[in-house]
XYZ file of C-alpha atoms in Angstrom:
162
model
C -38.144 49.076 -76.568
C -38.725 49.246 -80.284
C -37.648 52.863 -80.697
C -38.358 56.550 -80.179
C -40.547 59.053 -81.927
C -39.709 62.340 -80.306
C -40.333 65.799 -81.460
C -38.369 68.656 -79.768
C -38.710 72.242 -80.930
C -37.816 75.795 -79.848
C -38.012 79.277 -81.157
C -34.750 81.020 -81.849
C -34.371 84.712 -82.019
C -32.593 84.735 -85.391
C -33.578 84.367 -89.069
C -33.801 80.905 -90.607
C -30.663 81.336 -92.692
C -28.603 82.172 -89.604
C -30.032 79.152 -87.717
C -29.275 76.957 -90.751
C -25.685 78.117 -90.777
C -25.346 77.423 -87.163
C -26.865 73.857 -87.579
C -24.545 72.971 -90.460
C -21.487 74.372 -88.598
C -22.297 72.291 -85.609
C -22.574 69.091 -87.717
C -19.207 70.038 -89.188
C -17.680 69.964 -85.644
C -18.004 73.615 -84.437
C -18.954 72.436 -80.931
C -20.497 75.755 -80.132
C -24.056 74.942 -78.824
C -24.791 71.243 -78.694
C -22.028 70.562 -76.120
C -21.588 69.349 -73.494
C -24.027 66.619 -74.484
C -23.151 65.973 -78.120
C -20.146 66.502 -80.471
C -20.110 66.031 -84.149
C -17.371 65.200 -86.708
C -17.743 65.049 -90.549
C -16.688 61.578 -91.696
C -17.181 62.095 -95.414
C -18.772 64.618 -97.754
C -20.595 67.632 -96.277
C -23.316 67.356 -93.616
C -25.640 69.534 -95.735
C -25.267 67.474 -98.919
C -27.010 64.183 -99.583
C -24.624 61.255 -98.694
C -22.625 63.307 -96.229
C -21.794 61.333 -93.080
C -21.371 62.730 -89.587
C -20.148 60.882 -86.584
C -22.038 61.818 -83.413
C -20.705 61.207 -79.863
C -23.151 61.556 -76.940
C -21.102 62.431 -73.882
C -23.392 61.077 -71.111
C -21.673 63.104 -68.307
C -20.558 66.023 -70.556
C -17.416 66.516 -72.622
C -14.323 65.776 -70.658
C -16.236 64.481 -67.505
C -15.789 60.747 -68.032
C -18.748 58.460 -68.181
C -19.908 56.375 -71.129
C -19.894 57.680 -74.618
C -22.581 56.653 -77.093
C -21.552 56.827 -80.728
C -23.501 56.654 -83.968
C -23.198 57.769 -87.586
C -25.767 59.912 -89.506
C -25.961 59.935 -93.301
C -27.770 62.879 -94.918
C -30.745 61.689 -96.917
C -32.229 64.921 -98.202
C -31.679 68.670 -97.902
C -33.833 71.686 -98.569
C -31.220 74.403 -97.853
C -32.194 76.741 -95.100
C -35.415 74.714 -94.173
C -34.945 71.015 -93.739
C -32.380 68.249 -93.481
C -33.221 64.585 -93.085
C -30.606 62.117 -91.841
C -30.593 58.392 -91.381
C -28.723 56.873 -88.460
C -26.855 54.046 -90.124
C -24.245 52.785 -87.650
C -23.667 52.713 -83.909
C -26.190 52.846 -81.011
C -29.059 54.338 -82.990
C -30.688 53.411 -86.331
C -33.490 55.289 -88.123
C -34.349 58.802 -89.406
C -34.312 62.280 -87.928
C -35.506 65.507 -89.454
C -34.246 68.991 -88.639
C -36.879 71.563 -89.769
C -36.628 75.339 -89.695
C -39.746 77.449 -89.992
C -39.401 81.299 -90.339
C -41.692 83.215 -87.951
C -42.572 86.877 -87.442
C -41.702 87.952 -90.925
C -38.407 86.032 -90.779
C -37.022 87.592 -87.610
C -37.343 84.440 -85.583
C -37.237 80.697 -86.427
C -38.839 77.604 -85.041
C -36.349 74.704 -85.013
C -37.710 71.198 -84.824
C -35.943 67.914 -84.446
C -38.104 64.886 -85.165
C -36.090 61.903 -83.986
C -37.293 58.326 -84.838
C -34.171 56.298 -83.788
C -34.110 52.750 -82.476
C -31.491 51.722 -79.994
C -28.808 49.159 -80.857
C -26.003 47.340 -79.030
C -25.320 48.576 -75.513
C -27.890 51.274 -75.755
C -30.616 48.705 -76.370
C -29.688 47.166 -72.997
C -29.452 50.571 -71.238
C -32.923 51.534 -72.601
C -34.416 48.785 -70.483
C -33.367 50.689 -67.277
C -33.116 54.345 -68.309
C -35.455 56.787 -70.047
C -33.336 57.478 -73.047
C -36.124 59.365 -74.742
C -36.315 61.784 -71.900
C -32.586 62.247 -71.796
C -32.599 62.833 -75.572
C -35.161 65.598 -75.237
C -33.399 67.188 -72.230
C -30.184 67.331 -74.197
C -31.839 68.654 -77.415
C -33.832 71.329 -75.437
C -30.565 72.434 -73.730
C -28.841 72.671 -77.121
C -31.686 74.687 -78.621
C -31.661 77.096 -75.634
C -27.806 77.428 -76.068
C -28.264 78.140 -79.789
C -30.856 80.816 -79.108
C -28.598 82.402 -76.462
C -25.711 82.514 -78.889
C -27.679 83.778 -81.910
C -29.886 86.236 -80.019
C -26.721 87.946 -78.580
C -24.773 88.003 -81.898
C -24.407 91.401 -83.460
C -26.630 91.944 -86.446
C -24.515 91.105 -89.559
C -21.728 90.015 -87.380
C -19.739 86.722 -87.330
C -21.310 83.808 -85.589
């Protein structure tokens, strides 16, 4: 297994600036919508600034449910606020780039969120990838996270705290 080239996307019932705020908050450790699969913690800088580093933990059985945890670090490579963030996985079980892209839809009322993941497995994940479909698990977790994000933002009061 050389790596993954996976594109996951969903439409969120919220404007792009609201989705962007939720994405950045999650990378700062908010743990509102990507859990139970992933948690994030800022290591240095800010996740939405070039050079910022975020530690990611994949909880294979969900947060607090035991099971193996897969860890890696993302370093922000480029940012177009409200529209795109590119990160590079630089340490841990994945290496390679990922893009988070927001596209306003329906005159800005809704947003397409896309994650283009091009990671390569390293260490124990490289061995696990020989017997498990890591790409399918990645997409399953990402789609669940996007659905949770949509549920949270679609039910938030207009102009209210998120």
